[in-house]
Coordinates of C-alpha atoms in Angstrom, one line a residue:
Chain A
M12 CA 15.0 -26.1 -83.6
N13 CA 17.5 -28.8 -82.2
Q14 CA 18.0 -28.9 -78.5
N15 CA 21.8 -30.3 -79.3
T16 CA 23.1 -27.3 -80.8
D17 CA 24.3 -24.4 -79.1
L18 CA 22.7 -21.2 -79.7
L19 CA 24.9 -19.2 -77.3
T20 CA 27.9 -19.9 -75.4
L21 CA 30.0 -18.0 -72.9
R22 CA 33.7 -18.2 -73.1
S23 CA 35.5 -17.3 -69.8
V24 CA 33.6 -14.5 -69.4
S25 CA 34.5 -12.4 -66.5
K26 CA 33.0 -9.2 -65.1
A27 CA 34.0 -6.3 -62.5
Y28 CA 32.5 -2.9 -61.4
G29 CA 35.5 -1.1 -60.8
T30 CA 38.0 -3.1 -59.0
V31 CA 35.1 -5.5 -57.7
P32 CA 34.7 -9.0 -59.3
V33 CA 31.5 -10.4 -59.6
L34 CA 31.9 -13.0 -62.3
H35 CA 35.0 -15.1 -62.3
D36 CA 35.7 -16.9 -65.8
I37 CA 32.1 -18.2 -66.6
D38 CA 31.8 -21.0 -69.4
L39 CA 28.5 -21.8 -70.5
S40 CA 26.3 -22.6 -73.2
I41 CA 22.6 -22.2 -73.9
R42 CA 21.0 -24.8 -76.4
D43 CA 18.8 -24.0 -79.0
G44 CA 14.9 -24.1 -77.8
E45 CA 15.9 -24.9 -74.3
F46 CA 14.6 -23.5 -70.8
L47 CA 17.7 -22.4 -68.8
T48 CA 17.3 -21.3 -65.3
V49 CA 20.2 -19.4 -63.7
L50 CA 19.7 -20.1 -59.9
G51 CA 21.7 -18.5 -57.1
P52 CA 21.4 -16.4 -54.0
S53 CA 21.4 -12.7 -54.2
G54 CA 25.0 -11.5 -55.2
S55 CA 25.9 -14.8 -57.0
G56 CA 26.1 -12.8 -60.3
K57 CA 23.2 -14.4 -61.9
T58 CA 21.5 -11.1 -62.9
T59 CA 24.9 -10.1 -64.1
V60 CA 25.2 -12.8 -66.5
L61 CA 21.8 -11.9 -68.1
R62 CA 22.7 -8.4 -68.7
L63 CA 26.0 -9.2 -70.4
I64 CA 24.1 -11.6 -72.5
G65 CA 21.4 -8.9 -73.1
G66 CA 24.1 -6.0 -73.9
L67 CA 23.1 -4.1 -70.9
E68 CA 26.6 -4.2 -69.5
P69 CA 30.1 -4.3 -71.1
L70 CA 32.2 -7.6 -70.5
T71 CA 35.4 -7.1 -68.6
S72 CA 36.9 -10.1 -70.6
G73 CA 36.2 -13.3 -72.4
E74 CA 33.6 -13.5 -75.2
I75 CA 30.0 -14.5 -76.1
R76 CA 29.0 -16.2 -79.0
L77 CA 25.9 -16.5 -80.9
D78 CA 25.8 -19.2 -83.5
G79 CA 29.7 -19.1 -83.1
E80 CA 30.0 -15.7 -83.9
D81 CA 31.6 -13.1 -81.4
I82 CA 28.9 -10.8 -80.3
S83 CA 30.6 -9.4 -77.3
R84 CA 30.5 -5.9 -78.8
M85 CA 27.4 -5.9 -80.5
P86 CA 25.3 -3.1 -79.4
I87 CA 22.2 -3.5 -77.2
N88 CA 19.6 -2.5 -79.8
R89 CA 21.2 -5.0 -82.7
R90 CA 21.2 -8.2 -80.5
P91 CA 18.4 -10.7 -81.3
F92 CA 17.3 -11.1 -77.8
N93 CA 14.6 -9.3 -75.4
T94 CA 14.5 -9.0 -71.8
V95 CA 11.6 -9.3 -69.4
F96 CA 12.7 -6.9 -66.8
Q97 CA 12.0 -7.6 -62.9
D98 CA 10.1 -4.3 -62.4
Y99 CA 8.6 -5.1 -66.0
A100 CA 9.8 -1.6 -67.3
L101 CA 6.6 -1.1 -69.2
F102 CA 6.5 2.4 -70.6
P103 CA 3.4 4.2 -68.5
H104 CA 2.6 6.7 -70.9
M105 CA 1.8 4.0 -73.6
T106 CA -1.0 1.7 -74.0
V107 CA -0.8 -2.1 -73.5
S108 CA -0.6 -2.2 -77.5
G109 CA 1.7 0.7 -77.6
N110 CA 4.0 -1.0 -75.4
V111 CA 3.9 -4.2 -77.5
G112 CA 4.2 -2.5 -80.8
Y113 CA 7.1 -0.5 -79.6
G114 CA 9.9 -3.0 -80.7
L115 CA 8.2 -3.1 -84.4
S116 CA 7.8 0.4 -84.5
V117 CA 11.2 1.7 -83.8
R118 CA 12.0 -0.9 -87.1
H119 CA 9.8 1.1 -88.8
L120 CA 7.1 -1.8 -89.7
K121 CA 3.9 -0.8 -91.5
R122 CA 1.0 0.1 -89.0
T123 CA -1.2 -2.7 -90.6
E124 CA 1.6 -5.1 -89.9
I125 CA 2.3 -3.8 -86.3
A126 CA -1.3 -3.8 -85.5
R127 CA -1.7 -7.4 -86.8
R128 CA 1.2 -9.0 -84.7
V129 CA 0.4 -6.9 -81.5
G130 CA -3.2 -8.7 -82.1
E131 CA -1.3 -11.9 -82.2
A132 CA 1.0 -11.4 -79.5
L133 CA -1.8 -10.2 -77.0
D134 CA -4.0 -13.3 -77.8
L135 CA -1.0 -15.4 -77.1
V136 CA -0.6 -13.9 -73.5
Q137 CA -4.6 -13.6 -73.2
L138 CA -4.7 -10.1 -72.9
G139 CA -6.6 -9.2 -76.1
L140 CA -9.2 -7.5 -74.4
F141 CA -6.7 -5.0 -72.6
A142 CA -5.2 -3.6 -75.5
E143 CA -5.9 0.0 -75.0
R144 CA -5.5 0.0 -71.3
F145 CA -2.5 1.9 -69.7
P146 CA -0.1 -0.2 -67.7
S147 CA -1.3 1.3 -64.2
Q148 CA -4.6 -0.1 -65.1
L149 CA -3.3 -3.7 -65.1
S150 CA -3.0 -5.8 -62.3
G151 CA 0.4 -7.2 -61.5
G152 CA 0.0 -10.6 -63.4
Q153 CA -1.3 -8.7 -66.4
R154 CA 1.8 -6.3 -66.6
Q155 CA 3.8 -9.5 -66.4
R156 CA 2.2 -10.9 -69.6
V157 CA 2.1 -7.3 -71.3
A158 CA 6.2 -7.5 -70.7
L159 CA 6.5 -11.1 -72.1
A160 CA 4.4 -10.1 -75.1
R161 CA 6.5 -7.1 -75.7
A162 CA 9.6 -9.3 -75.7
L163 CA 8.2 -12.3 -77.9
I164 CA 6.9 -9.8 -80.6
C165 CA 10.3 -9.1 -82.0
Q166 CA 10.8 -12.9 -82.5
P167 CA 14.1 -13.0 -80.6
R168 CA 16.6 -15.7 -80.7
L169 CA 16.7 -15.7 -76.9
I170 CA 14.2 -14.3 -74.3
L171 CA 16.1 -13.2 -71.1
L172 CA 13.7 -13.2 -68.1
D173 CA 15.1 -11.2 -64.8
E174 CA 13.4 -12.8 -61.9
P175 CA 9.8 -11.8 -63.5
L176 CA 7.8 -13.6 -60.9
A177 CA 9.4 -12.0 -57.9
A178 CA 6.8 -9.4 -57.0
L179 CA 3.7 -11.5 -57.6
D180 CA 1.8 -13.4 -54.7
L181 CA 2.4 -17.3 -54.3
E182 CA -0.6 -18.5 -56.2
L183 CA -0.1 -16.1 -59.3
R184 CA 3.5 -17.0 -59.3
R185 CA 2.5 -20.9 -59.6
Q186 CA -0.3 -19.8 -62.6
M187 CA 2.4 -17.7 -64.4
Q188 CA 5.0 -20.4 -64.0
E189 CA 3.1 -22.9 -66.0
F190 CA 1.8 -20.1 -68.4
L191 CA 5.6 -18.9 -69.0
K192 CA 6.2 -22.8 -69.5
S193 CA 3.3 -23.5 -71.9
I194 CA 4.2 -20.3 -73.9
Q195 CA 7.8 -21.5 -74.1
R196 CA 6.5 -24.8 -75.4
E197 CA 4.3 -23.1 -78.1
I198 CA 6.6 -20.3 -79.6
K199 CA 9.8 -22.9 -79.0
T200 CA 12.2 -20.2 -78.2
T201 CA 15.1 -20.4 -75.9
F202 CA 14.3 -18.9 -72.4
L203 CA 17.1 -18.0 -70.1
F204 CA 15.2 -17.5 -66.6
V205 CA 16.8 -16.1 -63.5
T206 CA 15.6 -16.8 -60.2
H207 CA 16.9 -17.2 -56.4
D208 CA 13.7 -19.3 -55.9
Q209 CA 15.0 -23.2 -56.3
E210 CA 11.4 -24.3 -56.3
E211 CA 10.6 -22.1 -59.4
A212 CA 13.7 -23.5 -61.1
I213 CA 12.7 -27.1 -60.4
G214 CA 9.4 -26.9 -61.7
M215 CA 10.1 -25.0 -64.9
A216 CA 13.7 -25.4 -66.1
D217 CA 15.1 -28.1 -68.7
R218 CA 18.7 -27.3 -67.1
I219 CA 19.6 -25.5 -64.1
C220 CA 22.8 -23.3 -63.9
V221 CA 23.7 -23.0 -60.1
M222 CA 25.8 -19.9 -59.3
Q223 CA 27.5 -18.8 -56.1
A224 CA 29.9 -15.8 -55.6
G225 CA 30.4 -15.4 -59.2
H226 CA 31.2 -19.0 -60.0
I227 CA 28.9 -21.5 -61.9
R228 CA 28.9 -24.3 -59.5
Q229 CA 26.8 -26.9 -61.2
L230 CA 25.3 -27.2 -64.5
G231 CA 22.5 -30.0 -65.1
T232 CA 19.0 -31.1 -65.1
P233 CA 16.7 -30.4 -62.3
H234 CA 17.1 -34.2 -61.5
E235 CA 20.8 -34.4 -61.6
L236 CA 21.1 -31.3 -59.2
Y237 CA 18.5 -32.7 -56.8
Y238 CA 20.0 -36.1 -56.7
K239 CA 23.6 -35.7 -57.6
P240 CA 24.8 -32.5 -56.2
N241 CA 28.5 -31.8 -56.6
C242 CA 29.2 -29.8 -54.2
E243 CA 28.4 -28.8 -50.7
F244 CA 26.9 -25.5 -51.7
V245 CA 24.5 -27.1 -54.2
A246 CA 23.8 -29.8 -51.8
R247 CA 22.7 -27.5 -49.3
F248 CA 21.0 -24.8 -51.9
F249 CA 18.9 -27.3 -53.8
G250 CA 15.9 -28.3 -51.1
E251 CA 16.4 -29.8 -47.8
N252 CA 19.1 -32.2 -47.9
N253 CA 20.7 -34.1 -44.9
L254 CA 24.6 -33.6 -45.0
V255 CA 26.8 -35.9 -42.6
A256 CA 30.6 -35.2 -42.5
G257 CA 33.1 -37.9 -42.7
K258 CA 36.2 -39.3 -44.0
L259 CA 36.0 -41.5 -47.4
G260 CA 36.7 -45.1 -47.3
P261 CA 38.1 -47.6 -50.0
V262 CA 35.9 -47.7 -53.4
Q263 CA 33.8 -50.7 -53.6
G264 CA 32.6 -50.8 -57.3
E265 CA 30.1 -48.2 -57.9
Q266 CA 29.7 -47.5 -54.2
R267 CA 32.0 -45.9 -51.5
P268 CA 31.9 -46.0 -47.7
I269 CA 32.4 -42.9 -45.4
E270 CA 33.2 -43.0 -41.7
T271 CA 30.6 -40.7 -40.1
A272 CA 29.5 -39.6 -36.6
L273 CA 26.4 -42.2 -37.6
G274 CA 28.7 -45.2 -38.5
R275 CA 29.8 -46.2 -41.7
L276 CA 27.5 -44.9 -44.3
V277 CA 27.8 -46.4 -47.9
C278 CA 26.8 -44.4 -50.7
S279 CA 26.5 -44.5 -54.5
I280 CA 29.1 -42.8 -56.8
G281 CA 27.6 -44.4 -60.2
G282 CA 28.8 -42.1 -63.1
Q283 CA 30.8 -39.8 -61.0
P284 CA 34.4 -40.3 -61.8
H285 CA 35.8 -37.6 -59.4
L286 CA 34.2 -39.3 -56.6
K287 CA 35.8 -42.6 -57.4
A288 CA 39.2 -40.7 -57.9
A289 CA 39.2 -38.7 -54.3
P290 CA 41.8 -40.4 -52.3
D291 CA 40.9 -42.7 -49.3
G292 CA 40.5 -40.3 -45.8
A293 CA 39.4 -37.3 -48.0
S294 CA 36.7 -35.1 -46.2
A295 CA 33.5 -35.6 -47.5
F296 CA 29.5 -35.7 -46.8
A297 CA 27.0 -38.4 -47.0
A298 CA 24.1 -36.6 -48.9
F299 CA 20.7 -38.1 -48.4
R300 CA 17.2 -36.4 -49.1
P301 CA 14.6 -36.6 -45.9
E302 CA 12.3 -38.5 -48.2
A303 CA 15.0 -41.3 -48.6
L304 CA 15.5 -41.8 -44.7
H305 CA 12.9 -44.2 -43.3
L306 CA 12.1 -46.2 -40.2
A307 CA 14.5 -49.5 -40.3
D308 CA 13.0 -52.8 -40.2
A309 CA 14.5 -56.0 -39.3
T310 CA 15.5 -57.0 -42.6
D311 CA 17.1 -53.6 -43.5
S312 CA 20.7 -54.0 -44.3
G313 CA 21.3 -50.7 -45.8
N314 CA 22.8 -47.7 -43.6
R315 CA 21.5 -48.0 -40.3
F316 CA 21.7 -45.8 -37.2
S317 CA 19.7 -44.8 -34.1
G318 CA 18.0 -41.5 -33.4
T319 CA 15.7 -39.5 -31.2
I320 CA 12.7 -37.8 -32.7
A321 CA 13.1 -34.0 -31.7
D322 CA 10.0 -32.6 -33.3
L323 CA 7.4 -33.6 -35.8
A324 CA 5.8 -31.1 -38.1
F325 CA 2.5 -32.0 -40.0
A326 CA 3.2 -30.2 -43.5
G327 CA -0.3 -31.3 -45.3
S328 CA 0.8 -34.3 -47.9
S329 CA 3.8 -35.1 -45.8
T330 CA 5.1 -34.9 -42.3
V331 CA 8.5 -33.8 -41.3
A332 CA 10.5 -35.4 -38.5
T333 CA 13.6 -33.3 -37.1
I334 CA 15.7 -36.3 -35.6
A335 CA 18.8 -36.1 -33.4
A336 CA 21.3 -38.6 -34.0
G337 CA 25.2 -39.3 -33.8
A338 CA 26.8 -39.1 -30.5
D339 CA 24.7 -39.3 -27.7
N340 CA 21.9 -38.9 -30.3
A341 CA 22.7 -35.4 -30.3
S342 CA 25.7 -34.3 -32.6
Q343 CA 23.9 -34.5 -35.8
R344 CA 20.3 -33.0 -36.9
L345 CA 18.6 -34.9 -39.7
R346 CA 15.3 -34.6 -41.4
L347 CA 12.7 -37.3 -42.1
R348 CA 9.8 -36.9 -44.5
M349 CA 7.2 -39.6 -45.0
P350 CA 3.9 -39.6 -46.2
S351 CA 1.0 -38.5 -43.6
R352 CA -1.5 -40.8 -42.6
I353 CA -5.1 -40.1 -41.8
G354 CA -4.4 -41.9 -38.2
G355 CA -1.6 -39.4 -37.5
S356 CA 1.8 -40.3 -37.7
V357 CA 3.4 -43.5 -36.5
L358 CA 6.5 -41.4 -34.9
K359 CA 6.3 -40.0 -31.5
S360 CA 8.3 -37.0 -30.3
G361 CA 11.1 -37.9 -28.0
E362 CA 11.0 -41.7 -29.1
T363 CA 14.5 -43.2 -30.3
V364 CA 14.3 -45.0 -33.3
S365 CA 16.1 -47.0 -35.7
L366 CA 16.8 -45.4 -39.1
S367 CA 18.3 -46.3 -42.5
F368 CA 18.5 -45.1 -45.9
A369 CA 19.2 -47.3 -49.0
P370 CA 22.9 -47.2 -50.4
H371 CA 21.6 -46.4 -53.9
E372 CA 19.7 -43.5 -52.3
G373 CA 22.7 -42.0 -50.6
H374 CA 25.2 -39.6 -52.7
L375 CA 28.7 -38.2 -51.5
V376 CA 29.6 -34.7 -52.1
L377 CA 33.4 -33.9 -51.5
A378 CA 34.0 -31.1 -48.9
Chain B
M9 CA 1.7 10.0 -37.0
I10 CA 3.1 11.0 -33.4
A11 CA 0.4 11.1 -30.9
L12 CA 0.3 14.2 -28.8
P13 CA -1.2 15.1 -25.5
R14 CA -4.4 17.1 -26.2
P15 CA -3.4 20.4 -24.8
S16 CA 0.0 20.6 -27.1
T17 CA -2.5 19.6 -30.1
I18 CA -4.5 22.5 -29.1
F19 CA -1.6 24.8 -28.9
L20 CA -0.1 24.1 -32.1
A21 CA -3.4 24.4 -33.8
A22 CA -3.7 27.9 -32.2
I23 CA 0.2 28.6 -33.1
T24 CA -0.5 27.6 -37.0
A25 CA -3.8 29.4 -37.2
L26 CA -1.8 32.6 -35.7
V27 CA 0.9 32.2 -38.5
A28 CA -1.6 31.7 -41.4
V29 CA -3.5 34.9 -40.3
L30 CA -0.4 36.9 -39.8
L31 CA 0.6 35.8 -43.2
Y32 CA -2.2 35.6 -45.1
S33 CA -4.3 38.5 -44.1
P34 CA -2.3 41.5 -45.5
L35 CA -3.1 39.8 -48.9
F36 CA -6.6 40.1 -48.5
V37 CA -6.6 43.9 -47.7
P38 CA -5.8 45.0 -51.1
I39 CA -8.2 42.4 -52.8
V40 CA -11.2 43.9 -50.5
S41 CA -10.3 47.4 -50.8
S42 CA -9.9 47.1 -54.8
F43 CA -13.9 47.0 -54.5
F44 CA -14.2 50.1 -52.7
T45 CA -13.4 53.9 -53.4
I46 CA -11.5 56.2 -51.2
S47 CA -12.1 59.6 -50.8
H48 CA -9.9 61.7 -48.2
G49 CA -7.7 58.9 -47.2
N50 CA -10.9 56.8 -45.9
V51 CA -12.3 53.7 -47.3
D52 CA -16.0 54.3 -48.3
W53 CA -17.2 50.8 -47.1
S54 CA -20.8 51.7 -48.1
S55 CA -20.7 51.2 -51.6
P56 CA -18.7 48.4 -53.2
T57 CA -17.5 49.0 -56.6
L58 CA -15.6 47.8 -59.8
S59 CA -14.6 51.7 -60.7
T60 CA -10.8 50.8 -59.6
Y61 CA -10.7 48.1 -62.4
V62 CA -12.4 50.3 -65.0
T63 CA -9.8 52.9 -64.3
L64 CA -7.0 50.3 -64.6
A65 CA -8.1 48.9 -67.9
G66 CA -8.0 52.6 -69.1
N67 CA -4.5 52.9 -68.0
H68 CA -2.5 52.5 -71.0
E69 CA 0.9 52.4 -69.3
I70 CA -0.4 49.6 -67.1
L71 CA -1.7 47.7 -70.3
A72 CA 1.6 48.1 -72.2
A73 CA 3.3 46.8 -68.9
L74 CA 1.1 44.1 -68.7
R75 CA 2.2 43.3 -72.5
T76 CA 5.8 43.7 -71.8
T77 CA 5.5 41.3 -69.0
L78 CA 3.8 38.6 -71.0
I79 CA 6.4 38.8 -73.8
V80 CA 9.2 38.7 -71.4
G81 CA 7.6 35.8 -69.5
L82 CA 7.0 33.7 -72.5
C83 CA 10.7 34.1 -74.1
T84 CA 12.1 33.4 -70.6
V85 CA 9.9 30.3 -70.5
V86 CA 11.1 28.9 -73.9
L87 CA 14.6 29.9 -73.0
S88 CA 14.7 28.3 -69.6
V89 CA 12.8 25.2 -70.6
I90 CA 15.0 24.2 -73.3
S91 CA 18.3 25.2 -71.5
G92 CA 17.0 23.7 -68.1
T93 CA 15.9 20.2 -69.6
L94 CA 19.2 19.9 -71.4
L95 CA 21.3 20.7 -68.4
A96 CA 19.2 18.4 -66.3
L97 CA 19.9 15.5 -69.0
Y98 CA 23.7 16.3 -68.9
Y99 CA 23.9 16.4 -65.1
H100 CA 21.6 13.1 -64.9
G101 CA 24.1 11.3 -67.2
R102 CA 27.4 12.6 -65.8
R103 CA 29.5 11.2 -63.1
S104 CA 32.0 13.6 -62.2
G105 CA 31.9 17.5 -62.1
R106 CA 28.2 17.4 -61.1
S107 CA 28.4 19.4 -57.8
Y108 CA 29.9 22.3 -59.5
L109 CA 27.2 22.3 -62.3
Q110 CA 24.4 22.1 -59.7
F111 CA 26.4 24.8 -57.7
I112 CA 26.6 27.2 -60.6
I113 CA 22.9 26.7 -61.8
F114 CA 21.6 27.6 -58.4
L115 CA 23.8 30.5 -57.6
P116 CA 21.6 33.0 -59.3
F117 CA 18.4 31.7 -57.6
L118 CA 20.0 31.9 -54.1
M119 CA 21.7 35.2 -54.3
P120 CA 20.2 38.4 -53.3
P121 CA 18.2 39.6 -56.6
V122 CA 20.0 42.9 -56.4
I123 CA 23.6 41.0 -56.6
S124 CA 22.5 38.8 -59.5
G125 CA 21.0 42.0 -61.3
L126 CA 24.2 44.0 -60.7
A127 CA 26.6 41.2 -61.8
L128 CA 24.3 41.1 -65.1
L129 CA 24.1 44.6 -65.5
I130 CA 28.1 45.3 -65.3
F131 CA 28.1 42.0 -67.7
F132 CA 25.9 43.6 -70.4
R133 CA 27.7 47.1 -70.1
E134 CA 31.2 45.2 -70.4
I135 CA 30.0 43.2 -73.5
G136 CA 28.5 46.2 -74.8
L137 CA 24.8 44.8 -74.8
E138 CA 22.3 47.9 -74.7
R139 CA 19.8 47.5 -71.9
S140 CA 16.4 46.4 -73.5
L141 CA 13.7 43.6 -73.3
L142 CA 16.5 41.0 -74.6
T143 CA 18.6 41.9 -71.4
V144 CA 15.6 41.6 -69.2
V145 CA 14.6 37.9 -70.7
I146 CA 18.5 36.7 -70.3
G147 CA 18.4 38.0 -66.5
H148 CA 15.4 36.4 -66.0
T149 CA 16.3 33.1 -67.6
V150 CA 19.2 33.0 -65.6
F151 CA 17.3 33.6 -62.7
V152 CA 14.5 30.9 -63.2
L153 CA 16.8 28.3 -64.8
A154 CA 17.2 26.5 -61.5
I155 CA 13.7 25.9 -61.1
V156 CA 13.1 24.4 -64.3
Y157 CA 16.4 22.4 -64.1
R158 CA 15.5 21.2 -60.5
T159 CA 11.8 20.1 -61.5
V160 CA 13.0 18.3 -64.7
L161 CA 16.0 16.5 -62.7
M162 CA 13.8 15.2 -60.0
R163 CA 11.6 13.7 -62.6
L164 CA 14.5 12.2 -64.2
Q165 CA 16.0 10.8 -61.3
S166 CA 12.3 9.1 -60.3
M167 CA 12.2 7.7 -63.6
S168 CA 13.3 3.8 -63.5
R169 CA 16.6 3.2 -65.4
T170 CA 14.9 0.0 -66.9
L171 CA 12.6 2.3 -68.9
V172 CA 15.6 3.4 -71.2
E173 CA 17.1 -0.1 -71.0
A174 CA 14.0 -1.6 -72.4
S175 CA 13.7 0.9 -74.8
Y176 CA 17.4 0.0 -76.2
D177 CA 16.5 -3.5 -75.5
L178 CA 13.9 -3.6 -78.0
G179 CA 15.9 -2.4 -80.6
A180 CA 15.5 1.6 -80.5
T181 CA 18.0 3.8 -81.3
G182 CA 19.4 6.4 -78.6
W183 CA 17.6 9.2 -80.8
Q184 CA 14.1 7.1 -80.7
T185 CA 14.4 6.4 -77.1
F186 CA 14.9 10.1 -76.4
W187 CA 11.9 11.2 -78.3
R188 CA 9.7 8.6 -77.7
I189 CA 10.5 7.4 -74.1
I190 CA 12.3 10.0 -72.2
L191 CA 10.8 13.1 -73.6
P192 CA 7.4 12.1 -72.8
N193 CA 7.8 11.1 -69.3
L194 CA 9.5 14.6 -68.8
S195 CA 6.8 16.5 -70.3
S196 CA 4.6 16.9 -67.3
A197 CA 7.4 18.1 -65.2
M198 CA 8.6 20.2 -68.1
I199 CA 5.3 21.9 -68.3
G200 CA 4.9 22.2 -64.5
G201 CA 8.8 23.8 -64.5
A202 CA 7.5 26.2 -67.3
I203 CA 4.5 27.3 -65.1
L204 CA 7.0 28.0 -62.2
A205 CA 9.5 29.7 -64.5
F206 CA 6.4 32.1 -65.9
A207 CA 5.2 33.1 -62.6
L208 CA 8.7 33.9 -61.3
S209 CA 9.4 35.9 -64.1
F210 CA 6.0 37.8 -64.0
D211 CA 7.0 38.7 -60.5
E212 CA 10.4 39.6 -61.1
T213 CA 11.2 43.4 -59.9
M214 CA 14.7 43.7 -58.6
I215 CA 16.8 42.2 -61.6
T216 CA 14.4 44.0 -64.0
I217 CA 14.9 47.3 -62.7
L218 CA 18.6 47.0 -63.0
V219 CA 18.7 45.6 -66.4
T220 CA 15.7 46.8 -68.3
G221 CA 15.8 49.7 -70.8
T222 CA 12.9 51.9 -71.5
Q223 CA 10.4 49.5 -71.1
S224 CA 8.6 48.5 -68.0
T225 CA 7.3 45.2 -66.9
L226 CA 4.2 45.1 -64.5
P227 CA 5.8 45.0 -61.0
V228 CA 8.2 47.9 -62.3
R229 CA 5.5 50.0 -63.3
L230 CA 3.7 49.1 -60.0
W231 CA 6.8 50.1 -58.2
A232 CA 6.9 53.8 -60.2
M233 CA 3.1 54.0 -59.3
M234 CA 3.7 53.5 -55.7
R235 CA 6.4 56.0 -55.5
L236 CA 4.1 58.8 -57.0
G237 CA 1.6 58.1 -54.3
F238 CA -1.1 55.8 -53.3
S239 CA -3.5 55.3 -56.1
P240 CA -6.6 52.8 -55.8
D241 CA -5.8 51.2 -59.2
I242 CA -2.9 50.0 -57.4
N243 CA -5.1 47.6 -55.2
A244 CA -7.0 46.5 -58.4
L245 CA -3.6 45.8 -60.1
V246 CA -2.5 43.9 -57.0
A247 CA -5.7 41.8 -56.7
L248 CA -5.4 40.7 -60.2
I249 CA -1.8 39.7 -59.9
L250 CA -2.3 37.8 -56.9
M251 CA -5.0 35.8 -58.6
F252 CA -3.1 35.1 -61.6
T253 CA -0.1 33.9 -59.7
V254 CA -2.2 31.6 -57.3
L255 CA -3.8 30.2 -60.5
L256 CA -0.4 29.4 -62.3
C257 CA 0.9 27.8 -58.9
V258 CA -2.6 25.6 -58.7
L259 CA -1.7 24.6 -62.3
A260 CA 1.8 24.0 -61.8
A261 CA 1.1 21.6 -58.8
R262 CA -1.3 19.7 -60.7
F263 CA 1.5 19.0 -63.4
L264 CA 4.0 18.3 -60.7
I265 CA 2.2 16.1 -58.1
P266 CA 1.6 12.5 -59.5
R267 CA -2.0 12.0 -60.4
Q268 CA -3.6 8.9 -58.8
M269 CA -4.3 7.0 -61.6
A270 CA -7.9 5.3 -62.0
T271 CA -7.3 1.6 -61.4
E272 CA -10.1 -0.5 -62.1
R273 CA -8.1 -3.9 -60.6
N274 CA -5.6 -4.0 -57.5

């Protein structure tokens, strides 16, 4: 198990249904043992990526390599991958143990061997007591765990999960996220997890691949995607981000200014050569997180501008202010998030305040 | 549900009751009168009796016809369930030419039986097949095929595609997937279709009269008895056939309507 070796590689993979293209020239490497999440809105092609890898759909062009070997034409039932389907696809006429043991029994393993491994798999997903139930007698979360046990009993190289938590309610979804993550750590198998929920992606993944309209927009750790989005789509898709449009100014070391409706904002370009290389005057966005924005004090030398508090929303641990800024304090909407205080917020709705964020907390995104 | 003003509800209920009475009351007349004797054209209501049933049991022609009907019914069921299921599987997996296939399967069921029967009769004569129980079985199979086909196809279409995908994904071959996943999920639809097919074959008269040889099935025998004059046996026979058919339909419904599984959680 080495997270630095590639288990599976997609090379310029394209897929079209008839004449409708759904994937354009995808390149993607999945590392051995990692938890990789493919994240995108519906119609982004994320499920298609999973179905191509699983062998449920043929490629239109390109190739898929497993340990460097081309498996693009390997039939689905010979690929060492197993899928957890969105609707679980449990066999309704079989008991829980019949479902879990199916992958072994079609390979003609001995009954005793199957029974032993089914027992182990059910213990792993904490369903040992439910072996003789039918799927219709289980709750959503239990069915989910049966589907997982059924997939991992075959000891696949890769487990493909197609939005497996979408049908569960919020509380159960949180529990299942932790559960999936802990199982993945325990069995040390590579997980490819498809979701449209960015919170789910941030919480579980080692790396996230963001897709949109059949293209991969960015691949990186949740931290990278959150703080260093490489395009407007990722910056907007990932959590609530403040994006302010403007024109780039000349590079100043590891920072670069941008002229915006809020004035000149200086942002970090650390470690991102494409931001350094962009010509002066190029259209771009200054991106900064709501939690990076704060009330300016006299010593603040960072990016300062004024704005009017249009709305205040208490959200438990934090309070979110919607701020109108820019020309006449109206052209630009921003969000500011600060920890809530027991005495009520220091901010007052309708008040005009001076705001600021530090250059190292600002980021540039090319338009 | 649409809430209607009270007078309209009462009006609709009255219409429904009237239709039900007009449709179903004739069915009860032979059942009731099968338990009474008839003398001089008048029913003798004073003494309920099972004598009509006793007479019927002693009627060897009727019993032979019953045996023929059962043989024809069973053969028809076997043939139509196998071919109907295969056609449904073929149709489900196909993309083009589906509507033609559907049309051809439904044609004999939708055409007036006398036309289907005549077409079969001419066909059998042309290929030189003697009229016998075999021709009756073929005629019935062609007639009831649409029912089995439709029942199995509906089940196939309601079956989640991911079940088959999951089976392949877990390493099963196409053959294993068919025997272990597809067929078990179709079985109750096949049983339901078989019962309906049997009930249809049991009652079929028109096609049977046209294509049968010397042996007659129960409905055909009944028809013959009617021509010779009204006999009290007929009431008993009608009552029995009615009960049997209703029983079959109830059984079929049990298999075709998805049962509410007992859920311990939810």
